[in-house]
Tab-separated table of N, CA and C in Angstrom:
chain	number	residue	atom	x	y	z
A	1139	UNK	N	23.236	-2.541	39.490
A	1139	UNK	CA	24.640	-2.860	39.704
A	1139	UNK	C	24.944	-4.259	39.207
A	1140	UNK	N	26.150	-4.421	38.744
A	1140	UNK	CA	26.649	-5.724	38.314
A	1140	UNK	C	27.909	-6.013	39.109
A	1141	UNK	N	27.927	-7.150	39.772
A	1141	UNK	CA	29.130	-7.579	40.486
A	1141	UNK	C	29.839	-8.637	39.650
A	1142	UNK	N	31.153	-8.502	39.549
A	1142	UNK	CA	31.954	-9.405	38.715
A	1142	UNK	C	33.060	-10.026	39.563
A	1143	UNK	N	33.205	-11.332	39.440
A	1143	UNK	CA	34.249	-12.043	40.180
A	1143	UNK	C	35.050	-12.895	39.211
A	1144	UNK	N	36.339	-12.588	39.114
A	1144	UNK	CA	37.225	-13.345	38.229
A	1144	UNK	C	37.879	-14.501	38.981
A	1145	UNK	N	38.231	-15.522	38.234
A	1145	UNK	CA	38.983	-16.644	38.787
A	1145	UNK	C	39.774	-17.295	37.661
A	1146	UNK	N	40.690	-18.184	38.037
A	1146	UNK	CA	41.434	-18.940	37.040
A	1146	UNK	C	42.847	-18.467	36.804
A	1147	UNK	N	43.233	-17.376	37.447
A	1147	UNK	CA	44.611	-16.918	37.294
A	1147	UNK	C	45.584	-17.861	37.979
A	1148	UNK	N	46.860	-17.626	37.746
A	1148	UNK	CA	47.878	-18.450	38.367
A	1148	UNK	C	49.226	-18.241	37.712
A	1149	UNK	N	50.133	-19.176	38.002
A	1149	UNK	CA	51.489	-19.115	37.460
A	1149	UNK	C	51.706	-20.264	36.491
A	1150	UNK	N	52.195	-19.934	35.302
A	1150	UNK	CA	52.499	-20.944	34.291
A	1150	UNK	C	53.816	-20.608	33.630
A	1151	UNK	N	54.357	-21.555	32.914
A	1151	UNK	CA	55.580	-21.306	32.150
A	1151	UNK	C	55.238	-20.845	30.753
A	1152	UNK	N	56.227	-20.244	30.107
A	1152	UNK	CA	56.090	-19.865	28.695
A	1152	UNK	C	55.478	-21.005	27.886
A	1153	UNK	N	54.483	-20.643	27.060
A	1153	UNK	CA	53.839	-21.637	26.212
A	1153	UNK	C	52.671	-22.337	26.859
A	1154	UNK	N	52.454	-22.079	28.123
A	1154	UNK	CA	51.359	-22.711	28.835
A	1154	UNK	C	50.017	-22.067	28.545
A	1155	UNK	N	48.982	-22.595	29.192
A	1155	UNK	CA	47.613	-22.111	28.980
A	1155	UNK	C	46.925	-21.878	30.317
A	1156	UNK	N	46.001	-20.940	30.298
A	1156	UNK	CA	45.114	-20.686	31.427
A	1156	UNK	C	43.752	-20.302	30.873
A	1157	UNK	N	42.723	-20.577	31.660
A	1157	UNK	CA	41.367	-20.152	31.307
A	1157	UNK	C	40.823	-19.320	32.453
A	1158	UNK	N	40.581	-18.051	32.167
A	1158	UNK	CA	39.986	-17.165	33.154
A	1158	UNK	C	38.469	-17.215	33.040
A	1159	UNK	N	37.812	-17.114	34.183
A	1159	UNK	CA	36.358	-17.049	34.223
A	1159	UNK	C	35.944	-15.779	34.955
A	1160	UNK	N	34.812	-15.261	34.564
A	1160	UNK	CA	34.246	-14.074	35.209
A	1160	UNK	C	32.757	-14.340	35.409
A	1161	UNK	N	32.351	-14.461	36.656
A	1161	UNK	CA	30.955	-14.722	36.981
A	1161	UNK	C	30.292	-13.425	37.409
A	1162	UNK	N	29.165	-13.127	36.783
A	1162	UNK	CA	28.428	-11.907	37.065
A	1162	UNK	C	27.215	-12.197	37.937
A	1163	UNK	N	26.888	-11.233	38.779
A	1163	UNK	CA	25.674	-11.307	39.583
A	1163	UNK	C	25.070	-9.919	39.651
A	1164	UNK	N	23.844	-9.857	40.163
A	1164	UNK	CA	23.140	-8.590	40.194
A	1164	UNK	C	22.322	-8.434	38.921
A	1165	UNK	N	22.456	-7.354	38.237
A	1165	UNK	CA	21.711	-7.125	36.997
A	1165	UNK	C	22.245	-8.004	35.875
A	1166	UNK	N	21.410	-8.237	34.886
A	1166	UNK	CA	21.767	-9.127	33.792
A	1166	UNK	C	22.941	-8.577	32.983
A	1167	UNK	N	23.709	-9.511	32.421
A	1167	UNK	CA	24.756	-9.101	31.481
A	1167	UNK	C	24.347	-9.438	30.056
A	1168	UNK	N	23.137	-9.945	29.867
A	1168	UNK	CA	22.693	-10.392	28.547
A	1168	UNK	C	22.598	-9.267	27.524
A	1169	UNK	N	22.529	-8.015	27.985
A	1169	UNK	CA	22.438	-6.885	27.063
A	1169	UNK	C	23.663	-5.978	27.171
A	1170	UNK	N	24.782	-6.579	27.595
A	1170	UNK	CA	26.005	-5.799	27.796
A	1170	UNK	C	27.182	-6.405	27.041
A	1171	UNK	N	28.026	-5.528	26.522
A	1171	UNK	CA	29.331	-6.004	26.072
A	1171	UNK	C	30.155	-6.363	27.304
A	1172	UNK	N	31.004	-7.360	27.124
A	1172	UNK	CA	31.903	-7.762	28.195
A	1172	UNK	C	33.335	-7.675	27.681
A	1173	UNK	N	34.257	-7.397	28.585
A	1173	UNK	CA	35.641	-7.260	28.154
A	1173	UNK	C	36.619	-7.746	29.189
A	1174	UNK	N	37.814	-7.981	28.715
A	1174	UNK	CA	38.946	-8.295	29.586
A	1174	UNK	C	40.032	-7.248	29.350
A	1175	UNK	N	40.579	-6.750	30.448
A	1175	UNK	CA	41.684	-5.808	30.422
A	1175	UNK	C	42.798	-6.362	31.302
A	1176	UNK	N	43.992	-5.807	31.183
A	1176	UNK	CA	45.086	-6.222	32.050
A	1176	UNK	C	45.925	-5.006	32.439
A	1177	UNK	N	46.608	-5.161	33.553
A	1177	UNK	CA	47.371	-4.032	34.068
A	1177	UNK	C	48.574	-4.531	34.857
A	1178	UNK	N	49.706	-3.843	34.674
A	1178	UNK	CA	50.900	-4.079	35.464
A	1178	UNK	C	51.169	-2.856	36.330
A	1179	UNK	N	51.893	-3.035	37.414
A	1179	UNK	CA	52.171	-1.906	38.317
A	1179	UNK	C	52.814	-0.739	37.584
A	1180	UNK	N	52.298	0.460	37.814
A	1180	UNK	CA	52.850	1.654	37.202
A	1180	UNK	C	52.433	1.891	35.772
A	1181	UNK	N	51.563	1.013	35.250
A	1181	UNK	CA	51.105	1.165	33.867
A	1181	UNK	C	49.594	1.290	33.821
A	1182	UNK	N	49.118	1.787	32.708
A	1182	UNK	CA	47.682	1.926	32.529
A	1182	UNK	C	47.011	0.597	32.245
A	1183	UNK	N	45.700	0.590	32.341
A	1183	UNK	CA	44.933	-0.615	32.064
A	1183	UNK	C	44.846	-0.809	30.555
A	1184	UNK	N	45.207	-1.993	30.095
A	1184	UNK	CA	45.294	-2.289	28.667
A	1184	UNK	C	44.140	-3.181	28.219
A	1185	UNK	N	43.508	-2.815	27.137
A	1185	UNK	CA	42.446	-3.636	26.548
A	1185	UNK	C	43.027	-4.950	26.036
A	1186	UNK	N	42.334	-6.050	26.301
A	1186	UNK	CA	42.760	-7.364	25.820
A	1186	UNK	C	41.748	-7.941	24.831
A	1187	UNK	N	40.472	-8.005	25.245
A	1187	UNK	CA	39.465	-8.645	24.393
A	1187	UNK	C	38.089	-8.166	24.798
A	1188	UNK	N	37.158	-8.197	23.835
A	1188	UNK	CA	35.783	-7.839	24.101
A	1188	UNK	C	34.852	-8.728	23.294
A	1189	UNK	N	33.632	-8.868	23.786
A	1189	UNK	CA	32.633	-9.690	23.117
A	1189	UNK	C	31.280	-8.999	23.226
A	1190	UNK	N	30.501	-9.068	22.148
A	1190	UNK	CA	29.186	-8.441	22.167
A	1190	UNK	C	28.216	-9.200	23.053
A	1191	UNK	N	27.064	-8.581	23.299
A	1191	UNK	CA	26.082	-9.110	24.242
A	1191	UNK	C	25.661	-10.544	23.929
A	1192	UNK	N	25.650	-10.889	22.646
A	1192	UNK	CA	25.182	-12.226	22.247
A	1192	UNK	C	26.315	-13.128	21.777
A	1193	UNK	N	27.542	-12.674	21.933
A	1193	UNK	CA	28.682	-13.478	21.507
A	1193	UNK	C	28.930	-13.468	20.021
A	1194	UNK	N	28.202	-12.635	19.286
A	1194	UNK	CA	28.297	-12.658	17.839
A	1194	UNK	C	29.537	-11.999	17.264
A	1195	UNK	N	30.186	-11.169	18.044
A	1195	UNK	CA	31.365	-10.455	17.552
A	1195	UNK	C	32.385	-10.305	18.671
A	1196	UNK	N	33.647	-10.409	18.295
A	1196	UNK	CA	34.736	-10.256	19.251
A	1196	UNK	C	35.825	-9.365	18.666
A	1197	UNK	N	36.611	-8.778	19.526
A	1197	UNK	CA	37.796	-8.018	19.114
A	1197	UNK	C	38.914	-8.292	20.104
A	1198	UNK	N	40.151	-8.213	19.600
A	1198	UNK	CA	41.319	-8.479	20.429
A	1198	UNK	C	42.401	-7.440	20.172
A	1199	UNK	N	43.202	-7.206	21.181
A	1199	UNK	CA	44.393	-6.418	20.933
A	1199	UNK	C	45.354	-7.252	20.085
A	1200	UNK	N	46.159	-6.584	19.274
A	1200	UNK	CA	46.989	-7.308	18.295
A	1200	UNK	C	47.910	-8.342	18.941
A	1201	UNK	N	48.414	-8.045	20.119
A	1201	UNK	CA	49.427	-8.916	20.718
A	1201	UNK	C	48.876	-10.267	21.170
A	1202	UNK	N	47.539	-10.406	21.254
A	1202	UNK	CA	46.973	-11.679	21.714
A	1202	UNK	C	46.186	-12.393	20.622
A	1203	UNK	N	46.050	-11.789	19.464
A	1203	UNK	CA	45.291	-12.411	18.382
A	1203	UNK	C	45.896	-13.770	18.014
A	1204	UNK	N	45.038	-14.748	17.874
A	1204	UNK	CA	45.489	-16.095	17.549
A	1204	UNK	C	45.907	-16.909	18.756
A	1205	UNK	N	46.019	-16.274	19.910
A	1205	UNK	CA	46.417	-16.993	21.138
A	1205	UNK	C	45.312	-16.993	22.183
A	1206	UNK	N	44.561	-15.908	22.276
A	1206	UNK	CA	43.496	-15.781	23.271
A	1206	UNK	C	42.138	-15.886	22.589
A	1207	UNK	N	41.152	-16.356	23.341
A	1207	UNK	CA	39.785	-16.421	22.839
A	1207	UNK	C	38.821	-16.049	23.951
A	1208	UNK	N	37.963	-15.077	23.671
A	1208	UNK	CA	36.935	-14.666	24.624
A	1208	UNK	C	35.623	-15.341	24.230
A	1209	UNK	N	34.873	-15.756	25.220
A	1209	UNK	CA	33.565	-16.368	24.969
A	1209	UNK	C	32.660	-16.054	26.151
A	1210	UNK	N	31.379	-16.341	25.985
A	1210	UNK	CA	30.438	-16.080	27.072
A	1210	UNK	C	29.328	-17.113	27.066
A	1211	UNK	N	28.773	-17.344	28.234
A	1211	UNK	CA	27.610	-18.217	28.414
A	1211	UNK	C	26.615	-17.410	29.220
A	1212	UNK	N	25.674	-16.771	28.527
A	1212	UNK	CA	24.733	-15.893	29.232
A	1212	UNK	C	23.825	-16.668	30.189
A	1213	UNK	N	23.575	-17.914	29.892
A	1213	UNK	CA	22.745	-18.721	30.795
A	1213	UNK	C	23.435	-18.929	32.144
A	1214	UNK	N	24.763	-18.871	32.130
A	1214	UNK	CA	25.536	-19.034	33.358
A	1214	UNK	C	26.088	-17.709	33.875
A	1215	UNK	N	25.735	-16.616	33.198
A	1215	UNK	CA	26.243	-15.289	33.586
A	1215	UNK	C	27.760	-15.275	33.691
A	1216	UNK	N	28.402	-15.921	32.746
A	1216	UNK	CA	29.844	-16.118	32.824
A	1216	UNK	C	30.519	-15.758	31.503
A	1217	UNK	N	31.669	-15.129	31.628
A	1217	UNK	CA	32.516	-14.807	30.488
A	1217	UNK	C	33.866	-15.478	30.713
A	1218	UNK	N	34.459	-15.946	29.621
A	1218	UNK	CA	35.708	-16.676	29.714
A	1218	UNK	C	36.790	-16.007	28.868
A	1219	UNK	N	38.018	-16.240	29.256
A	1219	UNK	CA	39.158	-15.858	28.426
A	1219	UNK	C	40.120	-17.043	28.401
A	1220	UNK	N	40.136	-17.743	27.278
A	1220	UNK	CA	41.069	-18.849	27.088
A	1220	UNK	C	42.383	-18.272	26.585
A	1221	UNK	N	43.441	-18.543	27.317
A	1221	UNK	CA	44.752	-17.988	26.973
A	1221	UNK	C	45.717	-19.128	26.685
A	1222	UNK	N	46.164	-19.211	25.445
A	1222	UNK	CA	47.110	-20.241	25.021
A	1222	UNK	C	48.431	-19.615	24.607
A	1223	UNK	N	49.456	-20.441	24.522
A	1223	UNK	CA	50.784	-19.977	24.095
A	1223	UNK	C	51.197	-18.733	24.866
A	1224	UNK	N	51.053	-18.805	26.163
A	1224	UNK	CA	51.322	-17.636	27.001
A	1224	UNK	C	52.796	-17.256	26.955
A	1225	UNK	N	53.024	-15.954	27.048
A	1225	UNK	CA	54.373	-15.382	27.022
A	1225	UNK	C	54.593	-14.570	28.292
A	1226	UNK	N	55.838	-14.308	28.613
A	1226	UNK	CA	56.143	-13.545	29.828
A	1226	UNK	C	55.505	-12.160	29.790
A	1227	UNK	N	55.381	-11.600	28.582
A	1227	UNK	CA	54.776	-10.269	28.478
A	1227	UNK	C	53.276	-10.271	28.727
A	1228	UNK	N	52.668	-11.449	28.872
A	1228	UNK	CA	51.245	-11.530	29.230
A	1228	UNK	C	51.046	-11.413	30.747
A	1229	UNK	N	52.128	-11.418	31.495
A	1229	UNK	CA	52.029	-11.294	32.945
A	1229	UNK	C	51.359	-9.981	33.325
A	1230	UNK	N	50.321	-10.070	34.148
A	1230	UNK	CA	49.558	-8.887	34.555
A	1230	UNK	C	48.429	-9.323	35.474
A	1231	UNK	N	47.766	-8.338	36.046
A	1231	UNK	CA	46.481	-8.585	36.693
A	1231	UNK	C	45.412	-8.421	35.612
A	1232	UNK	N	44.554	-9.402	35.483
A	1232	UNK	CA	43.511	-9.393	34.470
A	1232	UNK	C	42.173	-9.049	35.104
A	1233	UNK	N	41.473	-8.097	34.478
A	1233	UNK	CA	40.193	-7.615	34.982
A	1233	UNK	C	39.082	-7.905	33.978
A	1234	UNK	N	37.966	-8.330	34.507
A	1234	UNK	CA	36.744	-8.482	33.731
A	1234	UNK	C	35.919	-7.197	33.873
A	1235	UNK	N	35.209	-6.827	32.805
A	1235	UNK	CA	34.416	-5.606	32.849
A	1235	UNK	C	33.109	-5.779	32.089
A	1236	UNK	N	32.094	-5.042	32.520
A	1236	UNK	CA	30.776	-5.060	31.884
A	1236	UNK	C	30.383	-3.647	31.482
A	1237	UNK	N	29.849	-3.518	30.275
A	1237	UNK	CA	29.431	-2.207	29.801
A	1237	UNK	C	28.092	-1.819	30.433
A	1238	UNK	N	27.622	-0.634	30.115
A	1238	UNK	CA	26.281	-0.260	30.531
A	1238	UNK	C	25.283	-1.137	29.787
A	1239	UNK	N	24.064	-1.148	30.224
A	1239	UNK	CA	23.049	-1.973	29.603
A	1239	UNK	C	22.670	-1.495	28.208
A	1240	UNK	N	22.110	-2.402	27.411
A	1240	UNK	CA	21.681	-2.115	26.040
A	1240	UNK	C	22.821	-1.585	25.175
A	1241	UNK	N	23.984	-2.201	25.359
A	1241	UNK	CA	25.161	-1.896	24.543
A	1241	UNK	C	25.348	-3.069	23.601
A	1242	UNK	N	25.084	-2.874	22.311
A	1242	UNK	CA	25.018	-3.985	21.370
A	1242	UNK	C	26.209	-4.069	20.431
A	1243	UNK	N	27.311	-3.453	20.842
A	1243	UNK	CA	28.526	-3.458	20.029
A	1243	UNK	C	29.679	-3.965	20.867
A	1244	UNK	N	30.835	-4.130	20.242
A	1244	UNK	CA	32.027	-4.404	21.027
A	1244	UNK	C	32.456	-3.108	21.715
A	1245	UNK	N	33.358	-3.241	22.658
A	1245	UNK	CA	33.804	-2.070	23.411
A	1245	UNK	C	35.270	-2.260	23.766
A	1246	UNK	N	36.127	-1.402	23.213
A	1246	UNK	CA	37.561	-1.580	23.393
A	1246	UNK	C	38.196	-0.563	24.336
A	1247	UNK	N	37.420	0.420	24.772
A	1247	UNK	CA	37.958	1.442	25.672
A	1247	UNK	C	37.478	1.194	27.092
A	1248	UNK	N	38.347	1.424	28.062
A	1248	UNK	CA	37.942	1.235	29.456
A	1248	UNK	C	36.803	2.163	29.839
A	1249	UNK	N	36.684	3.298	29.148
A	1249	UNK	CA	35.598	4.240	29.454
A	1249	UNK	C	34.244	3.723	28.992
A	1250	UNK	N	34.227	2.658	28.200
A	1250	UNK	CA	32.967	2.055	27.760
A	1250	UNK	C	32.352	1.163	28.833
A	1251	UNK	N	33.098	0.899	29.885
A	1251	UNK	CA	32.676	-0.069	30.890
A	1251	UNK	C	32.319	0.609	32.210
A	1252	UNK	N	31.241	0.132	32.795
A	1252	UNK	CA	30.763	0.700	34.048
A	1252	UNK	C	31.110	-0.148	35.262
A	1253	UNK	N	31.345	-1.433	35.056
A	1253	UNK	CA	31.515	-2.348	36.176
A	1253	UNK	C	32.784	-3.170	35.971
A	1254	UNK	N	33.500	-3.365	37.082
A	1254	UNK	CA	34.799	-4.048	37.033
A	1254	UNK	C	34.896	-5.085	38.152
A	1255	UNK	N	35.605	-6.162	37.857
A	1255	UNK	CA	35.925	-7.132	38.889
A	1255	UNK	C	37.160	-6.701	39.656
A	1256	UNK	N	37.551	-7.551	40.600
A	1256	UNK	CA	38.680	-7.214	41.470
A	1256	UNK	C	40.022	-7.621	40.862
A	1257	UNK	N	39.987	-8.423	39.813
A	1257	UNK	CA	41.214	-8.811	39.133
A	1257	UNK	C	41.753	-10.153	39.585
A	1258	UNK	N	42.459	-10.818	38.689
A	1258	UNK	CA	43.126	-12.081	39.004
A	1258	UNK	C	44.523	-12.043	38.387
A	1259	UNK	N	45.508	-12.473	39.154
A	1259	UNK	CA	46.902	-12.383	38.725
A	1259	UNK	C	47.259	-13.523	37.790
A	1260	UNK	N	47.904	-13.173	36.692
A	1260	UNK	CA	48.467	-14.154	35.766
A	1260	UNK	C	49.964	-13.895	35.675
A	1261	UNK	N	50.750	-14.916	35.967
A	1261	UNK	CA	52.199	-14.793	35.924
A	1261	UNK	C	52.759	-15.858	34.994
A	1262	UNK	N	53.513	-15.430	34.000
A	1262	UNK	CA	54.113	-16.351	33.030
A	1262	UNK	C	55.628	-16.237	33.155
A	1263	UNK	N	56.244	-17.340	33.442
A	1263	UNK	CA	57.692	-17.327	33.644
A	1263	UNK	C	58.399	-18.036	32.487
A	1264	UNK	N	59.564	-17.507	32.136
A	1264	UNK	CA	60.319	-18.094	31.015
A	1264	UNK	C	61.319	-19.120	31.520
């Protein structure tokens, strides 16, 4: 099992920045893809960003490209999501996720992930 705890959410104005962190415990995440998803009430969970087990490759949904950056520090069992130039449409609960073990690619579908955090709220006001 992998336990994931997100932090760093909050309320900011349009154009502001936030850095989300996701700390993993339990089994290693060194051989897992990691991802960030977001969700609003009444809507499905939306893929935001993913990073390979070694940080060598990343993918983003089109709406956040050039504004968000995913990174990881396997020595600290932590994954980050740096969010810049935030917009009101970025408002959502953000979830961290871990794939099954020995997954050496990016993963953009929620079905690729076995473990999820509890989520952290991000609110962007105009």
